């Protein structure tokens, strides 16, 4: 018998601190699998966020840095501009990337900074105990929107992929999900492409991964994945929002 | 016959930029703000021609976090700004301190608080020497008083940052930043330090490096802080810099740094001419503060005068260093105003009268 | 012929593998608790396993190895 599935080498043996059923573990694995299959573990430098994934530096076996809240794309820019031959990625949540770090996100994209951004959207602040996120759905109940997100009071959720795709800068912007086997496999492919783009010096690639937070959503892990399908994905449709290379090839044809 | 040493006429801000390049800095991240933008402009022109990187960030916050990344990658890197911009960078300075990576930061001060003005000031003394960002940390703070020192202390600043794995800040002001003086770069001595902690990629040759300031276990965080302060202690013991003028027989000791010290020096000379035994101690490192020499002076002089371009900030350190053994008075202007030598001379005379 | 191995002590009993299994041969062992204090996932009928690795694909804790 041959091994057909095992833990990727780019993950350390550290035990993940995430809650039972938290898809962060799946997304970590997809990133590590992409690094493994591209053979770039020795070149990779990861930037961890502030939020639930803050301790990602313990989980990835490559060199890692822990950035200030929202500043991961700026920190990654500093590293990449110094070491253009290394493969630099950030791993950020929705509060980190789309709220406090929105300026850093937008400008890294506008500069077409040659980095890979993994953006985990689970529509809530997990680490601080379940507050409203910039991506919380209209009507979504959280600790700081206890009567449901009232868009007349606190505005609308931000659709990051749609927004960034409107910029001239970025190379590749895509939204994937990890709520079932099929979507996890597609997410893995998109993440690998985002790293490949950097190796090919194509520029800024952002993969938004629609994820779940069973604990703070107050659901079982399976129910949370079903809620992703029924409530999140209609608001955040999956797909490739920008692929400059594919668009150019399309024009050429 | 050619001159042995080349003298060039430069603006203070440009001297910093040129000295940084000569010190091996090839990465500059910044955001425009008066009165230091010449540094960015100089870097924008020079860096692309020497294989370096100049990048104008979207904000001061982004630029300091780019510095954090570049420093973690093991590079000599810098940013520069002026007072309101340094407030924005303070978060990043705290992370850089907490992660023990070396950085070089310039603050060409302007008057505050708030948007304040664009004229010279020294009102960020507290911010520079006592923190600014959150948590227990220190920065080495160098206070140049001439364009030559803008250059020399920049080179020294990069060396000290690498040596002690901390931020060195040049605390200058709009006057020294903008004025021109002839200088040389003959004293440029670049010290090289190994950076085994740097993010280079493991190349499959070693365990992964982690640059981080998060320690959720209190005992571990406490240990980190104690280790860092043990290192700061070494800095305090070995890296204090100051200049003395007329202190041999001084009865009145003027304490001033940066541009204020140049005004004060003239006043001290004038006082001596009229028979008042005045002297000057000019701290060059504001942290570590020259405590020992001030404490010794307290046994010799009758009074101290702290001359500052703020509402009285360094005066607190003068009182602490002298253990309040002698009276310390303040001679100050604020908001972008600079005291005249006459004003300082008056303060020296007052101090002399007060103790007679 | 396929084999699924769990690092049982690291399992958090979330059940995502159980739901992902097309053959419905995984279960949460309600009668046991592991070192972490969770009831872990277990293989109920190894012979029926087809080695599709759906369980491992959905496992957030990377504790499943699949051989075929």
Short mmCIF file of C-alpha atoms in Angstrom, two decimals, chain B residues 32 126 138 241 260 262 301 307:
data_model
loop_
_atom_site.label_atom_id
_atom_site.label_comp_id
_atom_site.label_asym_id
_atom_site.label_seq_id
_atom_site.Cartn_x
_atom_site.Cartn_y
_atom_site.Cartn_z
CA UNK B 32 6.28 62.67 2.68
CA UNK B 126 9.53 62.53 25.76
CA UNK B 138 13.94 51.85 24.67
CA UNK B 241 27.92 60.50 24.26
CA UNK B 260 19.39 74.64 21.19
CA UNK B 262 24.39 75.85 19.45
CA UNK B 301 28.18 73.94 39.88
CA UNK B 307 17.59 75.14 27.29
#
